[in-house]
CSV table of C-alpha atoms in Angstrom, one decimal:
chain,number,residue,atom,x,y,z
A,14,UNK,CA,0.0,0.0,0.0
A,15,UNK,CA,1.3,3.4,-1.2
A,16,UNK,CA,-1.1,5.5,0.5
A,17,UNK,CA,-4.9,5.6,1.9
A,18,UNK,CA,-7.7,7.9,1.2
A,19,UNK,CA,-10.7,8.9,3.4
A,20,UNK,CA,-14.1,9.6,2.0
A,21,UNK,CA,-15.1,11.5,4.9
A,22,UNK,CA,-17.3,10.5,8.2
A,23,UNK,CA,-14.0,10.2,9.6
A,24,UNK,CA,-15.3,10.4,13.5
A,25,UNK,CA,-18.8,9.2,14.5
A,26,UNK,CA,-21.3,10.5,15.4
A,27,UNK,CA,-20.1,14.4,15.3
A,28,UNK,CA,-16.6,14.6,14.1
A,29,UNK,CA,-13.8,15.4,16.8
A,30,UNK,CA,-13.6,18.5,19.2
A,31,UNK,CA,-10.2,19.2,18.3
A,32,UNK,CA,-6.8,17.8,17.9
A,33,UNK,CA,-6.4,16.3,21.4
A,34,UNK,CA,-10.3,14.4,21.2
A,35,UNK,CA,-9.2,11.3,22.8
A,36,UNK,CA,-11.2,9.8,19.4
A,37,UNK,CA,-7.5,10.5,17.3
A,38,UNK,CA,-6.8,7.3,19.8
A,39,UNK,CA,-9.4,5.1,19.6
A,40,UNK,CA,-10.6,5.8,16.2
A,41,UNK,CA,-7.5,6.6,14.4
A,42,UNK,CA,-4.1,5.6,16.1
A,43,UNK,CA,-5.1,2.2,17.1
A,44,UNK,CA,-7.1,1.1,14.8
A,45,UNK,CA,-4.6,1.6,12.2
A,46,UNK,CA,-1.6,0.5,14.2
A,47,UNK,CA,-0.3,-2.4,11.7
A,48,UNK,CA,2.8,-1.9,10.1
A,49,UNK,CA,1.9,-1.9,6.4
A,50,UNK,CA,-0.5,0.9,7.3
A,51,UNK,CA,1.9,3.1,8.1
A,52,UNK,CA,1.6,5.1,4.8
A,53,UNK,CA,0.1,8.7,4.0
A,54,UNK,CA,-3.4,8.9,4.6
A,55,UNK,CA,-5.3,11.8,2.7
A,56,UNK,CA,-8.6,12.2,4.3
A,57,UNK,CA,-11.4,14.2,3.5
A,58,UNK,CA,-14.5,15.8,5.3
A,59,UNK,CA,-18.3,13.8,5.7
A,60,UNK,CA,-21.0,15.6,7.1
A,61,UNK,CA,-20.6,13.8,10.4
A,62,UNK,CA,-17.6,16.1,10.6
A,63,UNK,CA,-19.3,18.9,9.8
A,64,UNK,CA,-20.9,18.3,13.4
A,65,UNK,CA,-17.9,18.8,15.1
A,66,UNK,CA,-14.3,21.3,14.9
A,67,UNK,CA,-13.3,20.3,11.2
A,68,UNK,CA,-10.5,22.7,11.9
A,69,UNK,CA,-9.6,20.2,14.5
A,70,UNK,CA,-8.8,17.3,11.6
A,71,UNK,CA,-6.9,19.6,9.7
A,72,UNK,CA,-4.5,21.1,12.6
A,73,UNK,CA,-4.1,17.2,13.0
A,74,UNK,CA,-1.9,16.9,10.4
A,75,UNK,CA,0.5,19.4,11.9
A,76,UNK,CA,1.0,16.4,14.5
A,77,UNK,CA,0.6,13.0,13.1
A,78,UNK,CA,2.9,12.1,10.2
A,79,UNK,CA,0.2,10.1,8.0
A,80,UNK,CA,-2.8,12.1,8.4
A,81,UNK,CA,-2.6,14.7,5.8
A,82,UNK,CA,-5.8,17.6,5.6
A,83,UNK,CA,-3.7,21.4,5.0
A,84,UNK,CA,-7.1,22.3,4.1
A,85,UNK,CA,-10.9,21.3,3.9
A,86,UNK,CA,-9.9,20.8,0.4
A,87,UNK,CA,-6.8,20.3,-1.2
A,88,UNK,CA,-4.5,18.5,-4.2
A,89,UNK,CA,-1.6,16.4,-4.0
A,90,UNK,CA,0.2,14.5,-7.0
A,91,UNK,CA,1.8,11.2,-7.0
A,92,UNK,CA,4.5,9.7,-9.8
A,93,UNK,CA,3.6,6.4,-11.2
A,94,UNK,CA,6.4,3.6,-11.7
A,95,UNK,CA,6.5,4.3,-15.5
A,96,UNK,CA,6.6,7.7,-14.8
A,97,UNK,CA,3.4,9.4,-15.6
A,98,UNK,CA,1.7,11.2,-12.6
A,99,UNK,CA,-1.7,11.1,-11.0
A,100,UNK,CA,-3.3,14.2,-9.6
A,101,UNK,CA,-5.9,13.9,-7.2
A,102,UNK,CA,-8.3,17.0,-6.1
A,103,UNK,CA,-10.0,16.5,-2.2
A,104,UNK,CA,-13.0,18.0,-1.7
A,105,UNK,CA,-15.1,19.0,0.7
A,106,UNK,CA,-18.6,18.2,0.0
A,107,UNK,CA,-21.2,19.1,2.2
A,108,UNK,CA,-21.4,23.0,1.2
A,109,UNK,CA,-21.4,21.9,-2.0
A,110,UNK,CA,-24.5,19.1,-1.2
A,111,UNK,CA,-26.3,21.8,1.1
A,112,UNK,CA,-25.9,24.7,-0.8
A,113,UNK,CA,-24.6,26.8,1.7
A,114,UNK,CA,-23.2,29.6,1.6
A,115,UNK,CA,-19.4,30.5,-0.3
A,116,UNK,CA,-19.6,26.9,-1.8
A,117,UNK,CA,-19.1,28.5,-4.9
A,118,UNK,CA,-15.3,29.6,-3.9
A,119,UNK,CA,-14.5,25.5,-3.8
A,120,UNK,CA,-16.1,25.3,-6.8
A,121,UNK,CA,-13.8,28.0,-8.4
A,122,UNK,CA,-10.5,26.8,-6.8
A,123,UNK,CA,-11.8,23.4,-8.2
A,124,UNK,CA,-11.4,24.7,-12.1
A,125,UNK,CA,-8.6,26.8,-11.7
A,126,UNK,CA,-6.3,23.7,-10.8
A,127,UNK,CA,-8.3,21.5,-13.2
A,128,UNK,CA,-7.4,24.1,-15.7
A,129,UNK,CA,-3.8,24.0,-14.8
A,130,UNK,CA,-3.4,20.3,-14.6
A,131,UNK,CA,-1.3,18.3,-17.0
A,132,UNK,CA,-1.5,15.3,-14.9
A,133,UNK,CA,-1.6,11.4,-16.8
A,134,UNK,CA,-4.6,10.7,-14.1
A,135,UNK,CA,-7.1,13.6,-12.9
A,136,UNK,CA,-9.1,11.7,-9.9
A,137,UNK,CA,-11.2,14.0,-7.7
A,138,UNK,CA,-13.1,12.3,-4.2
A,139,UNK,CA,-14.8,13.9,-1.7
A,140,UNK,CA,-17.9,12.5,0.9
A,141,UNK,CA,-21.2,13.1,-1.7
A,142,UNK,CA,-21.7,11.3,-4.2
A,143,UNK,CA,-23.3,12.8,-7.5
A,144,UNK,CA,-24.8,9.3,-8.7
A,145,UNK,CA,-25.3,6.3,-6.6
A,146,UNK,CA,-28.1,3.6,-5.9
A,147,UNK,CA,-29.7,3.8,-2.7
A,148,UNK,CA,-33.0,4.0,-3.3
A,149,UNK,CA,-33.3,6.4,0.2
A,150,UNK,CA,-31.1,8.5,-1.4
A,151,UNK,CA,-30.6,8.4,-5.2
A,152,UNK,CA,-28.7,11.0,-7.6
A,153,UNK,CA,-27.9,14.2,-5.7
A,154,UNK,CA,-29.0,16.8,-8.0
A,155,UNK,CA,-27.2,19.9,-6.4
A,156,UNK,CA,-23.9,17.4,-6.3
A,157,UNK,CA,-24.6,17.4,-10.3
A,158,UNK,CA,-25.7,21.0,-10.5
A,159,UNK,CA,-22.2,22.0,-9.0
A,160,UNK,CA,-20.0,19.3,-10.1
A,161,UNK,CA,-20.5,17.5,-13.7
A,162,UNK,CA,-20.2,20.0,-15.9
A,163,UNK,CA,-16.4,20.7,-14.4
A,164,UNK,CA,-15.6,17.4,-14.8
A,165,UNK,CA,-16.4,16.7,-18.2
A,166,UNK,CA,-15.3,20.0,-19.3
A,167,UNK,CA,-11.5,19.5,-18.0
A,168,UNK,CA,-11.4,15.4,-18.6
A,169,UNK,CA,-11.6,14.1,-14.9
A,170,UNK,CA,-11.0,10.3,-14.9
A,171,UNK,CA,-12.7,9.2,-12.1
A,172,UNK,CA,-14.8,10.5,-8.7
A,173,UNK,CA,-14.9,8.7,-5.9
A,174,UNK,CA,-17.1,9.2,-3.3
A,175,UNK,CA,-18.6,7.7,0.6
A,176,UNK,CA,-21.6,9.0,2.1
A,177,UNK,CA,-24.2,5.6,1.0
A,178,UNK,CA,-23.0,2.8,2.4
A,179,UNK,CA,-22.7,0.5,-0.5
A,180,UNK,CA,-20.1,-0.2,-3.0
A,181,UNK,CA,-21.0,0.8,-6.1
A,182,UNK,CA,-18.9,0.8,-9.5
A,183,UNK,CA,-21.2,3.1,-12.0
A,184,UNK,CA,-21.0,3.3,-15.6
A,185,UNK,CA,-19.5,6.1,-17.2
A,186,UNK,CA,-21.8,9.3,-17.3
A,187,UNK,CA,-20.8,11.7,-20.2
A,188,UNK,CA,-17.2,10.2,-20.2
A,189,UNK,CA,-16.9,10.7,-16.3
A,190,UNK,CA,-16.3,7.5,-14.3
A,191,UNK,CA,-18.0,7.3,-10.9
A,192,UNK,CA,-17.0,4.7,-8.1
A,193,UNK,CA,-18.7,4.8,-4.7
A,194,UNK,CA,-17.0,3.0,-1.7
A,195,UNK,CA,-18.8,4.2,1.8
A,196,UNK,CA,-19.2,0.5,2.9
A,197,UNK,CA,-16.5,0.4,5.7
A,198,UNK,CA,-18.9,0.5,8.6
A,199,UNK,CA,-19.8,-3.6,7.5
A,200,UNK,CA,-23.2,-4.8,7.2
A,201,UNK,CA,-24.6,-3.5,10.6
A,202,UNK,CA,-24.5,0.1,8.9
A,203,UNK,CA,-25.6,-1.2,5.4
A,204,UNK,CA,-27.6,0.5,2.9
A,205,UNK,CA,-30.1,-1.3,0.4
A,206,UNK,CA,-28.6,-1.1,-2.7
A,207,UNK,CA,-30.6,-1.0,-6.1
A,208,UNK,CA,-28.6,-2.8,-9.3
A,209,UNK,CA,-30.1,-0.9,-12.4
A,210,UNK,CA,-28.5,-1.0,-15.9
A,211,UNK,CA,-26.4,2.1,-14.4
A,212,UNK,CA,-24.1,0.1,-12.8
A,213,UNK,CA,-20.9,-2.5,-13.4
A,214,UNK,CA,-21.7,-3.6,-9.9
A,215,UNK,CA,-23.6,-2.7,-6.9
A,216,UNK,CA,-23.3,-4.1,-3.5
A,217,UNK,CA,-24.2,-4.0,-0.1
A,218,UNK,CA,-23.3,-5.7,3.5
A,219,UNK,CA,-19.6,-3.6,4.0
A,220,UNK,CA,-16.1,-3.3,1.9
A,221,UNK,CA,-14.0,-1.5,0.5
A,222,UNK,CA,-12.1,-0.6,-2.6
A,223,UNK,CA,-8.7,-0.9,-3.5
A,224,UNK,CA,-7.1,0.7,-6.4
A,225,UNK,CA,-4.0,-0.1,-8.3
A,226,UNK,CA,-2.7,2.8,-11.2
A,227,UNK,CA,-0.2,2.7,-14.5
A,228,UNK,CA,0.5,5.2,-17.4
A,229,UNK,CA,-2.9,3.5,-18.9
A,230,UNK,CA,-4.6,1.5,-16.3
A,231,UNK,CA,-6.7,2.3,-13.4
A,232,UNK,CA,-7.7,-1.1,-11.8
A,233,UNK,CA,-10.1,-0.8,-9.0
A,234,UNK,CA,-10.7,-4.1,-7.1
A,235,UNK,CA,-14.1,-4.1,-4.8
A,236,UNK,CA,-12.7,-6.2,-1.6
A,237,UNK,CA,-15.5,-7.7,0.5
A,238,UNK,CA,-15.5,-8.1,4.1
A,239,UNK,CA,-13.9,-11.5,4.3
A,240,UNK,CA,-10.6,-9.5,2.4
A,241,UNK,CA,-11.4,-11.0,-1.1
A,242,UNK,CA,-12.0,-9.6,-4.0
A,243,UNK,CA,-15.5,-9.7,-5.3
A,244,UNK,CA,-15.7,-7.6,-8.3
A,245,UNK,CA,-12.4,-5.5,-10.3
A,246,UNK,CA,-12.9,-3.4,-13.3
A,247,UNK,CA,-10.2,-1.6,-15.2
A,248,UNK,CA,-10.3,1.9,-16.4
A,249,UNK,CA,-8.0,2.3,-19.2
A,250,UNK,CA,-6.8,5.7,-20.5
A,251,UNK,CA,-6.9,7.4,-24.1
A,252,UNK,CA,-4.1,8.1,-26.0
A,253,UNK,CA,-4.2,12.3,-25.1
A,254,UNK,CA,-1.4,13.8,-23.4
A,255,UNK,CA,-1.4,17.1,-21.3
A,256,UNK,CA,-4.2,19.3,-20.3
A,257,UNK,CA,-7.7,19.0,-21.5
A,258,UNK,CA,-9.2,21.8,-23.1
């Protein structure tokens, strides 16, 4: 494992206080104590967080090595093996999904270094999905309203989200791949999940996805509860170099 990713929800039920909540024990340090876990984790901000100090997760970073939030949202790159580079965009959803206030300055910092990206792989996640299958739930059409059209406009590859707790792998919508992977809580926080003609596969009962990347592959590997893989599907990438315009 290179490094993890967080789809936000990070502290239960109301985020963290601040950077000495005795959760950044039990619910970080020691849960992911094991060796080959000690890698960079890049989190980003659910709406559960939202109920607490989410200024407290990011002056967390200025004391643990591996959690890494300088900001409610943020980019970081990362060279492949054959040399290309992904670029991935962390956002922080829940203005966006309840239209509050000042959303729209994410929204512009969002273009600007989509605009200026020449990245092999442009992956944005954040907590909300834009399309999933919960039927409680469904699309979330202000997600979409504030989202899509950035995405298809600068050529993002993929947007990965939490938020339903399912795993769900969604055919591409107007050249934008979609994954959804907000199953960790296990099948005592489940969601029904609806398989429609949407989807490559939709599941429920708790996982988690695992994601390998090349210069022209993107293989993302849906891993069940019991640690096997259920379901992988591969992305692979167009011949175009540099920025999308």
């Amino acid at each position: 494992i290179d490094f993890m990713i967080t789809l936000g929800d990070n502290f239960y039920p109301a985020g963290v206080t601040s950077a000495d909540d005795p959760k950044w024990q039990t619910h970080f340090e020691q849960v992911y104590a094991q060796a080959s876990l000690q890698v960079p984790i890049y989190a980003s901000l659910g709406n559960h967080d939202h109920g607490g100090n989410t200024q407290a997760q990011v002056d967390y970073s200025a004391r643990s090595p591996r959690w890494k939030l300088p900001a409610p949202y943020h980019t970081f790159t990362k060279p492949l093996d054959d040399g290309a580079v992904a670029q991935f965009f962390v956002l922080d959803t829940t203005p966006m999904a309840r239209a509050y206030p000042g959303f729209q300055q994410q929204i512009a910092w969002l273009e600007a270094e989509l605009a200026r990206s020449n990245a092999r792989w442009r992956i944005v996640f954040g907590h909300h999905p834009l399309y999933s299958h919960v039927p409680r739930r469904g699309h979330n059409r202000l997600m979409i309203a504030a989202l899509e059209e950035l995405f298809v406009r600068y050529g993002v590859d993929l947007y990965i989200a939490g938020h339903d707790h399912i795993l769900d792998v969604l055919k591409p919508v107007r050249g934008v791949n979609y994954l959804v992977s907000g199953a960790a809580g296990g099948p005592d926080k489940a969601y029904p999940a609806e398989w429609t003609d949407e989807s490559f596969y939709v599941a429920t009962n708790g996982g988690y996805a695992a994601l390998r990347l090349s210069k022209d592959e993107l293989l993302m590997e849906m891993v069940r509860m019991d640690g096997q893989t259920q379901f992988a599907h591969v992305l692979r990438k167009p011949a175009r170099l540099g920025p999308f315009k």
